[in-house]
Amino acid sequence: MELKRVVVTGLGALTPIGNNVEAYWNALIAGKSGSAPITYFDAEKFKTKFACELKNFDALDFFDRKEARKLDRFAQYAIVASDEAIKDSGIELNGIDKHRVGVIWGAGIGGLETFQDEVINFATGDGTPRFNPFFIPKMIADIAPGNISIRHGFMGPNYTTVSACASAANAMFDALNYIRLGYGDIIVSGGSEAAVTKAGMGGFNAMHALSTRNESPETASRPFDATRDGFVLGEGAGALILEEYEHAKARGAKIYAEFVGGGLSSDAYHMTAPHPDGIGVIAVMKNCLQNAKMVPEDVDAINTHGTSTPLGDVAELKAISQVFGAHAKNININSTKSMTGHLLGAAGAIEAISSILSITHGIVPPTINHENPDSNIDPALNLTLNKAQKRDVNVVMSNTFGFGGHNACVLFKKFDE
Amino acid sequence: MSDIASRVKAIIVDKLGVDENEVVNEASFTNDLGADSLDTVELIMEFEKEFDIQIPDDQAENIATVGQAISYIENAKG
């Protein structure tokens, strides 16, 4: 059976550095940091007092009060970003077979704030269980695609993938495969997360996963820098309209790029630590190239997982050197998490968008905040340090790895009939 | 309007996001004010909290309009 081709025909983004795709891209190429002191709650007693929150986002600009109240922030973000992507795609919602439109979404956690608030409410009461009837439907990670389908009437495949920080890449790869197999014409994919909460900050702090550079939040996310000390928690959403090529062509859609492959693997090693030899990471990039029917020399740019943690960054670059060999030094490698922070289950989505726009604009966004070379990193690698680089990008890979040892990787190519 | 009635109506306006003018005694939560089954459960819980009463499930099923809520609570507080 011949697999169908899949193209990207719409984008939507709600990020700590820009509340739509255009603002996001402009901030990326300008090298803007989204990290700042936490405003959502009093973080005085927390080891880390900063994060990459959204800026000037008001749910009431998008939802009426009753609707907003029934949605955790992670679901609000999902709807806002997917609305932008659907609009951007130019799809005539009344002119398509909605049974052939699905939503496959990524969320690493889901409604963490809802969970936190309901449990606090119960724990500070007299023991009588007065849980809000919306507690469960607001919290569950699959409610984001559920709500997107309800909003637009999309009746095709609908679910959430949960693989921590690899969730959105898992979702996009699932969507790619379903369309390839003919299960749908269009799948709205991407991911969203809203873990900048007391429970989220406290939980990641307890793991020693977060940077504690409280004196300089905007420079705290510094992937590949020798003084990196953990990731910066971010939040938001990214959405992509993935469409079967003939369907897109028939309606004269604008095509951003072709989605040519993905890879999946597991470290099978440790709950949170990356494998020191990067065997799972090597495997996922090899799987991805094979799935896309490409060789290492085809790849021009890699958006790394690059979270700014001491172990993970080095392990990933070593794996890249191993997979790409001598060609590794020709690749523009970057970590946009230096600007956006780490959006967990949404990371793969906003990074796929950055990767796709690199193809569109011929510019690779930088890895900002680099000051001190790390002696464990091969100096021959081009890490796109501190300033965006102009570069004709034909093929770009985007890596994501999640706690639990999940690795997922996606590959986009400049569209060519 | 009694104190109870005005407090009940304020809760309904808040939870269902409806205009105060729509919250008349005859208005049905589901048919007139756009509530779904979960909204109705939430309303009952809010009434319990606001008035410090318990509304058993079998009685909550009989509270379908604004007026029924007000009279139930007035009796319970009576």
Short mmCIF file of C-alpha atoms in Angstrom, two decimals:
data_model
loop_
_atom_site.label_atom_id
_atom_site.label_comp_id
_atom_site.label_asym_id
_atom_site.label_seq_id
_atom_site.Cartn_x
_atom_site.Cartn_y
_atom_site.Cartn_z
CA MET A 1 0.00 0.00 0.00
CA GLU A 2 1.34 3.37 -0.96
CA LEU A 3 1.43 5.87 1.88
CA LYS A 4 -0.20 9.23 1.31
CA ARG A 5 1.87 12.40 1.55
CA VAL A 6 1.23 14.83 4.38
CA VAL A 7 1.76 18.58 4.34
CA VAL A 8 1.52 21.34 6.93
CA THR A 9 -1.12 23.89 5.94
CA GLY A 10 -1.76 25.90 9.09
CA LEU A 11 0.07 27.03 12.23
CA GLY A 12 -0.97 28.44 15.59
CA ALA A 13 1.16 29.40 18.58
CA LEU A 14 0.65 30.77 22.06
CA THR A 15 4.05 31.03 23.72
CA PRO A 16 5.95 32.87 26.46
CA ILE A 17 7.61 35.03 23.78
CA GLY A 18 4.65 35.67 21.50
CA ASN A 19 0.90 35.07 21.55
CA ASN A 20 0.53 34.15 17.88
CA VAL A 21 2.74 32.64 15.18
CA GLU A 22 3.98 35.94 13.81
CA ALA A 23 4.90 37.35 17.22
CA TYR A 24 6.49 34.03 18.18
CA TRP A 25 8.66 33.89 15.08
CA ASN A 26 9.74 37.53 15.38
CA ALA A 27 10.77 36.94 18.99
CA LEU A 28 12.62 33.76 18.04
CA ILE A 29 14.79 35.39 15.41
CA ALA A 30 15.33 38.42 17.66
CA GLY A 31 16.63 36.13 20.40
CA LYS A 32 14.11 37.24 23.02
CA SER A 33 13.87 35.51 26.40
CA GLY A 34 10.43 34.74 27.84
CA SER A 35 11.70 34.09 31.34
CA ALA A 36 10.73 36.41 34.21
CA PRO A 37 9.73 36.34 37.87
CA ILE A 38 6.56 34.34 38.50
CA THR A 39 3.40 36.45 38.64
CA TYR A 40 0.76 33.70 38.92
CA PHE A 41 1.35 33.04 42.61
CA ASP A 42 3.65 34.07 45.45
CA ALA A 43 6.83 32.09 44.72
CA GLU A 44 8.83 33.56 47.59
CA LYS A 45 9.28 30.20 49.33
CA PHE A 46 10.12 28.30 46.13
CA LYS A 47 13.71 27.50 45.19
CA THR A 48 12.98 28.75 41.68
CA LYS A 49 11.06 32.02 41.57
CA PHE A 50 10.83 32.50 37.80
CA ALA A 51 9.35 30.80 34.77
CA CYS A 52 8.33 31.42 31.17
CA GLU A 53 4.71 32.46 31.71
CA LEU A 54 2.49 33.72 28.93
CA LYS A 55 2.43 37.52 28.70
CA ASN A 56 -0.80 39.54 28.48
CA PHE A 57 -2.96 36.49 27.89
CA ASP A 58 -6.54 37.02 29.01
CA ALA A 59 -8.83 34.03 28.53
CA LEU A 60 -11.79 36.41 28.35
CA ASP A 61 -10.45 37.73 25.03
CA PHE A 62 -11.29 34.29 23.62
CA PHE A 63 -14.03 32.77 25.80
CA ASP A 64 -17.03 34.01 27.70
CA ARG A 65 -16.69 33.80 31.44
CA LYS A 66 -18.76 30.64 31.81
CA GLU A 67 -16.77 28.84 29.12
CA ALA A 68 -13.41 29.98 30.51
CA ARG A 69 -14.32 28.72 33.97
CA LYS A 70 -14.90 25.20 32.66
CA LEU A 71 -11.49 25.00 30.99
CA ASP A 72 -8.15 24.49 32.66
CA ARG A 73 -5.52 26.82 31.22
CA PHE A 74 -3.93 23.98 29.25
CA ALA A 75 -7.23 23.47 27.42
CA GLN A 76 -7.75 27.20 26.89
CA TYR A 77 -4.30 27.41 25.30
CA ALA A 78 -5.06 24.41 23.08
CA ILE A 79 -8.24 26.02 21.78
CA VAL A 80 -6.64 29.42 21.18
CA ALA A 81 -3.67 27.96 19.26
CA SER A 82 -5.80 25.56 17.23
CA ASP A 83 -8.24 28.34 16.35
CA GLU A 84 -5.33 30.33 14.94
CA ALA A 85 -4.03 27.32 12.99
CA ILE A 86 -7.47 26.50 11.55
CA LYS A 87 -7.97 30.10 10.48
CA ASP A 88 -4.47 30.22 9.02
CA SER A 89 -5.11 27.08 6.98
CA GLY A 90 -8.05 28.71 5.20
CA ILE A 91 -10.13 25.56 5.59
CA GLU A 92 -13.80 26.18 4.83
CA LEU A 93 -15.27 24.40 7.83
CA ASN A 94 -18.65 24.06 6.16
CA GLY A 95 -17.21 22.61 2.97
CA ILE A 96 -15.32 19.60 4.33
CA ASP A 97 -16.25 16.12 5.51
CA LYS A 98 -15.83 16.54 9.26
CA HIS A 99 -15.77 12.79 9.79
CA ARG A 100 -12.39 12.96 8.02
CA VAL A 101 -10.98 15.61 10.38
CA GLY A 102 -9.33 14.49 13.63
CA VAL A 103 -7.53 16.06 16.57
CA ILE A 104 -4.49 14.32 18.01
CA TRP A 105 -3.00 16.41 20.77
CA GLY A 106 -0.04 16.19 23.15
CA ALA A 107 -0.09 17.08 26.84
CA GLY A 108 2.49 15.88 29.31
CA ILE A 109 0.40 16.56 32.40
CA GLY A 110 -2.92 18.22 31.60
CA GLY A 111 -4.96 20.22 34.09
CA LEU A 112 -2.43 20.42 36.89
CA GLU A 113 -3.78 23.66 38.34
CA THR A 114 -7.30 22.26 38.46
CA PHE A 115 -6.03 19.16 40.24
CA GLN A 116 -3.99 21.24 42.67
CA ASP A 117 -6.82 23.61 43.54
CA GLU A 118 -9.43 20.90 44.01
CA VAL A 119 -7.17 18.86 46.26
CA ILE A 120 -6.21 21.92 48.30
CA ASN A 121 -9.91 22.71 48.67
CA PHE A 122 -10.65 19.20 49.90
CA ALA A 123 -7.63 19.00 52.18
CA THR A 124 -8.42 22.29 53.89
CA GLY A 125 -12.07 21.34 54.49
CA ASP A 126 -13.67 19.11 57.12
CA GLY A 127 -13.21 15.93 55.12
CA THR A 128 -16.55 16.15 53.33
CA PRO A 129 -15.83 15.50 49.66
CA ARG A 130 -17.10 18.61 47.91
CA PHE A 131 -15.33 18.21 44.61
CA ASN A 132 -16.50 20.39 41.77
CA PRO A 133 -18.33 18.42 39.06
CA PHE A 134 -15.97 19.94 36.51
CA PHE A 135 -12.87 18.76 38.40
CA ILE A 136 -12.31 15.58 36.37
CA PRO A 137 -13.41 16.83 32.94
CA LYS A 138 -11.26 19.96 33.36
CA MET A 139 -8.19 18.06 34.47
CA ILE A 140 -7.95 15.05 32.16
CA ALA A 141 -5.28 15.42 29.50
CA ASP A 142 -7.58 14.34 26.66
CA ILE A 143 -10.06 17.15 27.26
CA ALA A 144 -8.02 19.53 25.08
CA PRO A 145 -8.66 17.66 21.80
CA GLY A 146 -12.15 16.84 23.07
CA ASN A 147 -12.93 20.54 23.35
CA ILE A 148 -11.36 21.37 19.99
CA SER A 149 -13.58 18.77 18.32
CA ILE A 150 -16.70 20.03 20.12
CA ARG A 151 -15.91 23.60 19.06
CA HIS A 152 -15.54 22.77 15.36
CA GLY A 153 -17.48 19.52 14.93
CA PHE A 154 -14.46 17.42 13.96
CA MET A 155 -15.58 13.79 14.18
CA GLY A 156 -12.42 11.91 13.14
CA PRO A 157 -9.79 10.31 15.45
CA ASN A 158 -9.51 12.22 18.71
CA TYR A 159 -7.17 11.65 21.64
CA THR A 160 -4.17 12.89 23.59
CA THR A 161 -0.73 11.33 23.65
CA VAL A 162 1.06 11.42 27.01
CA SER A 163 4.82 10.93 26.96
CA ALA A 164 5.98 13.83 29.13
CA CYS A 165 8.07 16.25 27.08
CA ALA A 166 7.81 14.09 23.96
CA SER A 167 3.98 14.23 23.97
CA ALA A 168 3.45 16.69 21.12
CA ALA A 169 5.95 14.94 18.85
CA ASN A 170 4.20 11.65 19.57
CA ALA A 171 0.90 13.30 18.68
CA MET A 172 2.23 14.74 15.41
CA PHE A 173 3.80 11.44 14.38
CA ASP A 174 0.56 9.57 15.14
CA ALA A 175 -1.31 12.15 13.06
CA LEU A 176 1.20 11.75 10.23
CA ASN A 177 0.75 8.00 10.22
CA TYR A 178 -3.06 8.11 10.33
CA ILE A 179 -3.17 10.44 7.34
CA ARG A 180 -0.55 8.37 5.51
CA LEU A 181 -2.79 5.34 6.02
CA GLY A 182 -5.86 7.17 4.79
CA TYR A 183 -7.75 7.40 8.10
CA GLY A 184 -8.41 11.09 7.66
CA ASP A 185 -7.86 14.11 5.41
CA ILE A 186 -6.91 16.61 8.09
CA ILE A 187 -5.65 16.23 11.64
CA VAL A 188 -5.26 19.15 13.99
CA SER A 189 -2.18 18.30 16.01
CA GLY A 190 0.19 19.92 18.47
CA GLY A 191 0.29 20.21 22.21
CA SER A 192 -0.39 22.41 25.19
CA GLU A 193 0.73 22.65 28.80
CA ALA A 194 0.08 24.91 31.77
CA ALA A 195 2.25 23.61 34.58
CA VAL A 196 3.46 26.97 35.93
CA THR A 197 1.61 26.37 39.19
CA LYS A 198 2.64 25.80 42.78
CA ALA A 199 2.47 22.03 42.29
CA GLY A 200 4.41 22.18 39.03
CA MET A 201 7.18 24.44 40.30
CA GLY A 202 7.41 22.59 43.60
CA GLY A 203 7.43 19.19 41.94
CA PHE A 204 10.10 19.98 39.37
CA ASN A 205 12.13 21.83 41.99
CA ALA A 206 12.08 18.74 44.18
CA MET A 207 13.64 16.78 41.30
CA HIS A 208 16.40 19.41 40.99
CA ALA A 209 15.29 19.75 37.38
CA LEU A 210 14.84 23.54 37.30
CA SER A 211 17.39 26.32 37.05
CA THR A 212 17.69 28.33 40.26
CA ARG A 213 19.35 31.35 38.67
CA ASN A 214 16.95 33.67 40.46
CA GLU A 215 19.27 36.65 40.11
CA SER A 216 18.97 36.52 36.31
CA PRO A 217 15.81 34.78 35.07
CA GLU A 218 16.22 35.92 31.46
CA THR A 219 19.61 34.22 31.13
CA ALA A 220 18.72 31.10 33.13
CA SER A 221 17.82 28.93 30.15
CA ARG A 222 21.29 28.49 28.62
CA PRO A 223 21.47 25.20 26.74
CA PHE A 224 25.03 24.03 26.01
CA ASP A 225 26.60 26.73 28.21
CA ALA A 226 29.06 25.34 30.76
CA THR A 227 27.17 26.98 33.64
CA ARG A 228 23.69 25.68 32.75
CA ASP A 229 21.87 24.48 35.86
CA GLY A 230 18.50 23.13 34.78
CA PHE A 231 15.52 23.98 32.63
CA VAL A 232 13.13 26.90 32.92
CA LEU A 233 9.50 25.88 33.07
CA GLY A 234 7.38 27.31 30.27
CA GLU A 235 3.76 27.07 29.19
CA GLY A 236 1.56 27.58 26.18
CA ALA A 237 0.53 25.73 23.06
CA GLY A 238 1.41 25.04 19.46
CA ALA A 239 -0.98 23.77 16.79
CA LEU A 240 -0.38 22.42 13.30
CA ILE A 241 -2.86 21.59 10.58
CA LEU A 242 -1.61 18.36 9.01
CA GLU A 243 -3.31 17.59 5.74
CA GLU A 244 -3.23 14.91 3.10
CA TYR A 245 -1.43 16.42 0.10
CA GLU A 246 -4.10 15.82 -2.55
CA HIS A 247 -6.74 17.26 -0.22
CA ALA A 248 -4.62 20.36 0.34
CA LYS A 249 -3.87 20.69 -3.37
CA ALA A 250 -7.52 20.35 -4.34
CA ARG A 251 -8.50 23.32 -2.20
CA GLY A 252 -5.47 25.37 -3.23
CA ALA A 253 -4.06 25.49 0.29
CA LYS A 254 -0.90 27.33 1.22
CA ILE A 255 1.71 24.69 2.07
CA TYR A 256 4.37 25.45 4.68
CA ALA A 257 6.34 22.21 4.39
CA GLU A 258 6.00 18.50 3.90
CA PHE A 259 5.93 16.34 7.00
CA VAL A 260 8.11 13.49 5.84
CA GLY A 261 8.80 11.33 8.85
CA GLY A 262 9.11 10.64 12.52
CA GLY A 263 10.87 8.33 14.91
CA LEU A 264 10.13 6.78 18.28
CA SER A 265 12.27 4.97 20.84
CA SER A 266 12.69 4.41 24.54
CA ASP A 267 15.81 4.59 26.71
CA ALA A 268 14.62 1.70 28.92
CA TYR A 269 17.06 3.01 31.50
CA HIS A 270 15.92 5.44 34.22
CA MET A 271 12.76 7.33 35.22
CA THR A 272 14.31 10.76 34.71
CA ALA A 273 18.02 10.57 33.81
CA PRO A 274 19.07 10.34 30.17
CA HIS A 275 21.07 7.29 29.16
CA PRO A 276 24.76 8.31 29.44
CA ASP A 277 25.57 6.79 26.05
CA GLY A 278 22.42 8.20 24.49
CA ILE A 279 21.40 4.87 22.99
CA GLY A 280 17.69 5.75 22.88
CA VAL A 281 18.42 9.19 21.42
CA ILE A 282 20.68 7.72 18.74
CA ALA A 283 18.00 5.17 17.92
CA VAL A 284 15.21 7.75 17.62
CA MET A 285 17.13 9.94 15.16
CA LYS A 286 18.10 6.90 13.09
CA ASN A 287 14.49 5.68 13.13
CA CYS A 288 13.33 9.09 12.02
CA LEU A 289 15.74 9.29 9.08
CA GLN A 290 14.79 5.81 8.01
CA ASN A 291 11.08 6.58 8.28
CA ALA A 292 11.59 9.66 6.10
CA LYS A 293 13.76 7.68 3.67
CA MET A 294 16.64 10.07 4.19
CA VAL A 295 20.34 9.92 4.96
CA PRO A 296 22.15 12.04 7.56
CA GLU A 297 23.61 14.31 4.85
CA ASP A 298 20.09 15.45 3.90
CA VAL A 299 19.56 17.27 7.22
CA ASP A 300 20.31 21.02 7.38
CA ALA A 301 19.08 21.91 10.86
CA ILE A 302 18.17 20.24 14.13
CA ASN A 303 15.99 21.80 16.79
CA THR A 304 17.32 19.93 19.81
CA HIS A 305 15.51 18.89 22.92
CA GLY A 306 18.31 20.95 24.58
CA THR A 307 16.62 21.82 27.85
CA SER A 308 19.66 23.40 29.56
CA THR A 309 20.23 20.51 31.97
CA PRO A 310 23.82 19.43 32.73
CA LEU A 311 23.48 15.80 31.57
CA GLY A 312 20.85 15.94 28.84
CA ASP A 313 22.42 18.60 26.61
CA VAL A 314 25.76 16.83 26.33
CA ALA A 315 24.21 13.40 25.80
CA GLU A 316 22.06 14.74 22.96
CA LEU A 317 24.97 16.41 21.16
CA LYS A 318 27.08 13.27 21.45
CA ALA A 319 24.22 11.30 19.97
CA ILE A 320 23.92 13.81 17.10
CA SER A 321 27.66 13.45 16.40
CA GLN A 322 27.27 9.69 16.36
CA VAL A 323 24.25 9.65 14.05
CA PHE A 324 25.37 12.36 11.65
CA GLY A 325 29.13 11.67 11.70
CA ALA A 326 31.24 14.19 9.81
CA HIS A 327 28.08 15.94 8.54
CA ALA A 328 27.16 16.98 12.12
CA LYS A 329 29.38 20.07 11.87
CA ASN A 330 27.47 21.23 8.77
CA ILE A 331 24.14 21.23 10.60
CA ASN A 332 22.62 24.29 12.24
CA ILE A 333 21.86 22.94 15.70
CA ASN A 334 19.79 25.11 18.04
CA SER A 335 17.73 25.07 21.20
CA THR A 336 14.81 27.47 21.12
CA LYS A 337 14.15 26.52 24.75
CA SER A 338 16.82 29.12 25.51
CA MET A 339 14.06 31.63 24.70
CA THR A 340 10.74 29.90 25.35
CA GLY A 341 11.70 27.78 28.34
CA HIS A 342 10.51 24.20 28.41
CA LEU A 343 6.85 23.79 27.51
CA LEU A 344 6.86 20.07 28.46
CA GLY A 345 4.12 18.36 26.46
CA ALA A 346 3.78 21.37 24.16
CA ALA A 347 7.52 21.69 23.45
CA GLY A 348 7.48 19.44 20.41
CA ALA A 349 4.68 21.50 18.87
CA ILE A 350 6.17 24.97 19.20
CA GLU A 351 9.59 23.63 18.20
CA ALA A 352 8.12 21.97 15.11
CA ILE A 353 6.64 25.37 14.23
CA SER A 354 10.02 27.05 14.67
CA SER A 355 11.59 24.33 12.51
CA ILE A 356 8.98 24.70 9.76
CA LEU A 357 9.36 28.49 9.74
CA SER A 358 13.12 28.02 9.38
CA ILE A 359 12.35 26.35 6.06
CA THR A 360 9.92 29.12 5.08
CA HIS A 361 12.19 32.03 5.97
CA GLY A 362 15.66 30.54 5.51
CA ILE A 363 16.68 31.57 9.03
CA VAL A 364 17.58 29.38 12.00
CA PRO A 365 16.67 30.93 15.39
CA PRO A 366 19.51 31.12 17.89
CA THR A 367 20.47 29.38 21.09
CA ILE A 368 20.66 32.45 23.32
CA ASN A 369 22.46 33.03 26.63
CA HIS A 370 25.64 31.29 25.62
CA GLU A 371 28.66 32.69 27.43
CA ASN A 372 30.89 29.83 28.53
CA PRO A 373 31.96 26.99 26.26
CA ASP A 374 31.53 23.53 27.77
CA SER A 375 34.65 21.40 27.36
CA ASN A 376 32.44 18.33 26.99
CA ILE A 377 30.92 19.73 23.79
CA ASP A 378 32.64 19.40 20.42
CA PRO A 379 33.58 22.99 19.40
CA ALA A 380 33.18 22.04 15.73
CA LEU A 381 29.40 21.83 16.13
CA ASN A 382 27.44 24.90 15.00
CA LEU A 383 25.06 25.50 17.93
CA THR A 384 23.66 28.71 16.36
CA LEU A 385 24.88 30.63 19.38
CA ASN A 386 23.30 33.91 20.42
CA LYS A 387 22.30 35.19 16.97
CA ALA A 388 19.96 33.79 14.33
CA GLN A 389 21.73 32.51 11.23
CA LYS A 390 20.57 32.82 7.64
CA ARG A 391 20.61 29.43 6.05
CA ASP A 392 18.78 27.73 3.24
CA VAL A 393 16.94 25.00 5.13
CA ASN A 394 15.61 22.14 3.06
CA VAL A 395 15.26 19.51 5.78
CA VAL A 396 14.90 20.06 9.53
CA MET A 397 14.66 17.60 12.40
CA SER A 398 13.06 18.34 15.77
CA ASN A 399 13.94 16.25 18.83
CA THR A 400 11.98 15.75 22.03
CA PHE A 401 12.69 13.45 24.95
CA GLY A 402 10.48 12.86 27.96
CA PHE A 403 10.85 11.71 31.56
CA GLY A 404 10.24 7.99 31.44
CA GLY A 405 12.82 7.64 28.67
CA HIS A 406 10.42 8.43 25.79
CA ASN A 407 12.11 9.77 22.68
CA ALA A 408 10.22 11.18 19.70
CA CYS A 409 11.52 12.99 16.70
CA VAL A 410 9.88 14.56 13.62
CA LEU A 411 11.26 15.63 10.25
CA PHE A 412 10.01 18.34 7.89
CA LYS A 413 11.12 19.08 4.35
CA LYS A 414 10.71 22.05 2.04
CA PHE A 415 7.66 21.30 -0.07
CA ASP A 416 8.39 20.26 -3.63
CA GLU A 417 5.67 18.85 -5.86
CA MET B 1 -36.81 40.19 46.96
CA SER B 2 -35.82 38.21 50.03
CA ASP B 3 -32.21 37.98 51.06
CA ILE B 4 -32.19 34.27 50.15
CA ALA B 5 -33.67 34.94 46.73
CA SER B 6 -31.10 37.59 45.88
CA ARG B 7 -28.22 35.36 47.01
CA VAL B 8 -29.57 32.42 44.99
CA LYS B 9 -29.90 34.59 41.92
CA ALA B 10 -26.40 35.98 42.33
CA ILE B 11 -24.99 32.44 42.36
CA ILE B 12 -26.92 31.54 39.22
CA VAL B 13 -25.72 34.65 37.40
CA ASP B 14 -22.16 33.88 38.41
CA LYS B 15 -22.09 30.16 37.62
CA LEU B 16 -24.18 30.13 34.46
CA GLY B 17 -22.89 33.40 33.06
CA VAL B 18 -26.42 34.62 32.35
CA ASP B 19 -27.96 38.07 32.53
CA GLU B 20 -29.62 38.95 35.83
CA ASN B 21 -32.89 39.77 34.01
CA GLU B 22 -33.16 36.20 32.77
CA VAL B 23 -33.03 34.76 36.27
CA VAL B 24 -36.75 34.84 37.01
CA ASN B 25 -38.54 32.37 39.31
CA GLU B 26 -40.05 30.41 36.42
CA ALA B 27 -36.73 29.98 34.60
CA SER B 28 -35.55 26.39 34.25
CA PHE B 29 -31.81 25.88 34.70
CA THR B 30 -31.53 23.55 31.73
CA ASN B 31 -34.27 24.76 29.39
CA ASP B 32 -33.99 28.51 29.87
CA LEU B 33 -30.58 29.26 31.37
CA GLY B 34 -28.36 26.95 29.30
CA ALA B 35 -27.17 24.70 32.14
CA ASP B 36 -26.01 21.15 31.41
CA SER B 37 -26.07 18.29 33.91
CA LEU B 38 -22.72 19.23 35.43
CA ASP B 39 -23.72 22.89 35.75
CA THR B 40 -26.77 21.80 37.71
CA VAL B 41 -24.68 19.73 40.10
CA GLU B 42 -22.35 22.69 40.57
CA LEU B 43 -25.26 25.00 41.33
CA ILE B 44 -26.60 22.67 44.01
CA MET B 45 -23.14 22.50 45.58
CA GLU B 46 -22.87 26.27 45.59
CA PHE B 47 -26.27 26.56 47.29
CA GLU B 48 -25.13 24.07 49.94
CA LYS B 49 -21.97 26.05 50.56
CA GLU B 50 -23.57 29.48 50.54
CA PHE B 51 -26.41 28.52 52.90
CA ASP B 52 -24.62 25.83 54.91
CA ILE B 53 -27.21 23.18 54.19
CA GLN B 54 -27.22 19.65 52.77
CA ILE B 55 -29.39 18.92 49.74
CA PRO B 56 -29.75 15.13 49.30
CA ASP B 57 -29.52 13.88 45.69
CA ASP B 58 -33.15 12.72 45.57
CA GLN B 59 -34.30 16.21 46.54
CA ALA B 60 -31.80 17.98 44.30
CA GLU B 61 -33.46 16.25 41.36
CA ASN B 62 -36.63 18.23 42.10
CA ILE B 63 -34.88 21.58 41.98
CA ALA B 64 -35.13 22.50 38.32
CA THR B 65 -36.08 26.18 38.39
CA VAL B 66 -34.92 29.33 40.12
CA GLY B 67 -38.12 29.48 42.15
CA GLN B 68 -37.82 25.85 43.28
CA ALA B 69 -34.29 26.52 44.50
CA ILE B 70 -35.38 29.58 46.45
CA SER B 71 -38.32 27.86 48.13
CA TYR B 72 -36.29 24.76 48.95
CA ILE B 73 -33.63 26.86 50.64
CA GLU B 74 -36.17 29.06 52.43
CA ASN B 75 -37.79 25.91 53.87
CA ALA B 76 -34.44 24.40 54.80
CA LYS B 77 -33.38 27.59 56.57
CA GLY B 78 -36.89 28.19 57.96
#
